[in-house]
Amino acid sequence: MEAGDAPLTPSPENMAALRSAKKALRLEMKRRVAALSDAEKRRQTEVVSRRLIAHPKYQNCQRIAVFLSMADEIQTEYIIKDVFQRGKECFIPRYKSRSNHMDMVKLCSAEAIQQLPLTSWNIRQPAADGSQEEALTTGGLDLILMPGLGFDKHGNRLGRGKGYYDTYLERCLQHSKGKPYTIALAFKEQICDEVPVTETDEKINEVLYEAP
């Protein structure tokens, strides 16, 4: 393809094959993580958290978005506490379940998480009352910590299929600060040889996990 040409649109057959491959890989990733003991997940969480906190991108950022973790993800409670201890500004996701729209809204303290309402996914998120600062309406973001089900070493990410983060990263491009640096947090069991992707899937800059 010549420089400047538009990317080719995948055929319906290719799109169906991609969707099928993603579905199979999601099931495999969920199976791998489900096989981990709670103690092993805590151990890997500690390793990954330490690596992140020592990372120059983390140390030098001021405005950071952090996901509130589910049971099958690297746990982020310690990271959020560290964000506040360092005087950084912390933003967390607020999802609209009937669309792929997500905002990153400001969290006032680590303790405030326990007062947030639970969603149908059994994770906490800010109420949609418009009272919290949204990152892209003010100073943008320096760093986004990315969840996911699977990752490869080329920066490809397998999400849960809703497209929340891909769409949000596209919106970040419209902000004067531009696209934030993105770091995924993963169990080593979530690292794949190759994640199937489409042209709407956003690459991530880096994946942190316990290397073998």
XYZ file of C-alpha atoms in Angstrom:
212
model
C 0.000 0.000 0.000
C 1.372 3.406 -0.994
C 1.918 6.105 1.624
C -1.220 8.136 2.095
C -3.569 5.430 0.842
C -6.577 4.680 3.029
C -6.419 1.300 4.811
C -8.333 -1.473 3.128
C -11.650 -2.320 4.731
C -11.679 -5.972 5.813
C -14.201 -8.161 4.047
C -17.245 -9.416 5.994
C -15.637 -12.870 5.980
C -12.405 -11.531 7.463
C -14.300 -9.526 10.086
C -16.257 -12.613 11.087
C -13.005 -14.576 11.416
C -11.486 -11.802 13.551
C -14.499 -11.716 15.844
C -14.360 -15.490 16.200
C -10.623 -15.402 16.982
C -11.131 -12.687 19.595
C -13.973 -14.610 21.217
C -11.861 -17.765 21.457
C -8.902 -15.845 22.874
C -11.097 -14.123 25.477
C -12.274 -17.515 26.692
C -8.688 -18.793 26.843
C -7.473 -15.729 28.755
C -10.323 -15.993 31.247
C -9.513 -19.682 31.729
C -5.829 -18.928 32.397
C -6.541 -16.214 34.962
C -9.268 -18.262 36.657
C -6.667 -20.982 37.266
C -4.521 -18.599 39.346
C -4.833 -18.745 43.118
C -5.670 -15.575 45.046
C -2.189 -15.696 46.579
C -0.556 -15.826 43.133
C -2.664 -12.932 41.873
C -1.641 -10.893 44.933
C 2.017 -11.787 44.372
C 1.980 -10.724 40.732
C 0.019 -7.593 41.625
C 2.800 -6.584 44.031
C 5.492 -7.190 41.390
C 3.668 -5.201 38.705
C 2.753 -2.375 41.113
C 6.395 -1.970 42.136
C 7.492 -1.893 38.500
C 4.929 0.769 37.687
C 5.784 2.989 40.652
C 9.474 2.858 39.658
C 8.648 3.675 36.009
C 9.782 7.144 34.816
C 6.482 7.760 33.006
C 4.616 7.196 36.267
C 7.003 9.201 38.394
C 6.924 12.181 36.014
C 3.185 12.246 35.299
C 0.788 14.535 37.138
C -2.622 13.523 35.768
C -3.175 9.770 35.627
C -6.191 7.586 34.836
C -6.396 4.327 36.812
C -8.967 1.567 36.328
C -10.791 0.180 39.368
C -9.859 -3.474 39.168
C -12.090 -6.512 38.944
C -11.162 -9.876 40.482
C -9.496 -11.130 37.279
C -7.227 -8.082 36.887
C -4.065 -6.729 38.491
C -5.389 -4.993 41.609
C -4.956 -1.213 41.587
C -5.810 -0.168 45.169
C -2.151 0.209 46.203
C -1.358 2.194 43.046
C -4.244 4.595 43.695
C -3.049 5.178 47.263
C 0.445 5.917 45.938
C -0.970 8.383 43.393
C -2.482 10.440 46.198
C 0.567 10.111 48.440
C 2.648 11.647 45.654
C 0.203 14.518 45.162
C -0.818 13.494 41.653
C -4.331 13.919 40.234
C -6.230 10.647 39.859
C -9.010 9.974 37.344
C -11.130 6.823 37.178
C -13.500 5.429 34.522
C -17.220 6.128 34.382
C -18.938 3.907 31.834
C -22.277 4.249 30.101
C -23.461 0.673 29.882
C -25.781 1.194 26.898
C -23.075 2.677 24.680
C -19.304 2.520 24.311
C -18.907 5.954 25.918
C -16.527 6.320 28.829
C -15.323 9.373 30.744
C -12.393 9.688 33.120
C -13.566 11.611 36.171
C -11.522 12.989 39.023
C -11.300 11.062 42.287
C -10.958 13.229 45.392
C -9.234 10.611 47.581
C -8.382 6.914 47.707
C -10.888 6.464 50.554
C -13.718 7.906 48.431
C -13.762 4.727 46.310
C -15.707 2.858 48.999
C -18.558 5.381 48.765
C -18.995 4.952 45.006
C -22.041 2.980 43.783
C -21.580 -0.532 42.376
C -22.321 -1.259 38.715
C -23.860 -4.415 37.265
C -20.260 -5.626 36.733
C -19.732 -5.372 40.504
C -17.173 -2.586 40.178
C -17.450 0.877 41.642
C -17.751 3.981 39.523
C -18.796 7.613 40.007
C -22.471 8.464 39.696
C -23.477 10.186 36.462
C -24.565 13.420 38.125
C -22.118 15.666 36.300
C -20.508 16.940 39.490
C -17.014 15.513 38.896
C -14.303 16.977 36.705
C -13.809 15.049 33.449
C -10.164 14.868 32.391
C -10.668 16.003 28.806
C -12.671 19.081 29.790
C -9.647 20.465 31.649
C -5.971 19.535 31.535
C -6.134 16.194 29.743
C -4.138 13.179 30.897
C -0.443 12.318 31.016
C -0.818 8.573 31.572
C -3.590 5.977 31.310
C -3.290 2.583 32.984
C -5.042 0.055 30.766
C -6.956 -3.068 31.787
C -7.559 -5.944 29.395
C -7.965 -9.681 29.003
C -4.906 -10.340 26.849
C -1.872 -8.580 25.413
C 0.981 -9.297 23.033
C 4.496 -7.867 22.911
C 3.653 -5.665 19.915
C 1.311 -3.402 21.897
C -1.915 -5.102 20.857
C -4.606 -5.409 23.503
C -7.625 -7.692 23.810
C -10.382 -5.879 25.682
C -13.772 -7.148 26.778
C -15.417 -6.215 23.499
C -17.137 -2.923 24.329
C -14.513 -0.574 22.883
C -14.550 1.853 25.813
C -10.806 2.496 25.902
C -10.315 2.534 22.125
C -13.006 5.188 21.782
C -11.633 7.216 24.678
C -8.118 7.237 23.228
C -9.557 8.563 19.972
C -11.172 11.398 21.939
C -7.836 12.143 23.616
C -6.396 12.984 20.202
C -8.769 15.961 20.037
C -7.351 17.436 23.251
C -4.540 19.964 23.078
C -2.322 17.668 25.167
C -2.801 14.825 22.703
C -2.838 11.107 23.332
C -1.530 10.091 26.784
C 1.122 7.448 27.277
C -0.581 4.093 27.859
C 0.643 1.293 30.126
C -1.230 -1.986 30.502
C -1.013 -3.956 33.758
C -1.119 -7.718 33.275
C -0.609 -11.117 34.798
C 2.090 -12.988 32.904
C -0.574 -15.551 31.944
C -2.309 -12.821 29.914
C 0.614 -12.415 27.506
C -0.091 -13.982 24.099
C 1.971 -14.589 20.981
C -0.458 -12.489 18.966
C -3.705 -10.634 19.671
C -6.053 -10.383 16.659
C -6.896 -6.734 15.986
C -8.940 -4.536 13.689
C -8.144 -1.023 12.445
C -10.205 0.493 15.303
C -8.132 -1.225 18.017
C -5.690 1.225 19.588
C -2.157 0.043 20.331
C -0.742 0.576 23.798
C 2.735 1.897 24.469
C 3.837 -0.702 27.007
C 2.725 -3.783 28.969
C 3.991 -4.321 32.515
C 3.997 -7.891 33.783
C 6.283 -10.287 35.617
C 8.704 -11.388 32.926
C 9.753 -15.052 33.079
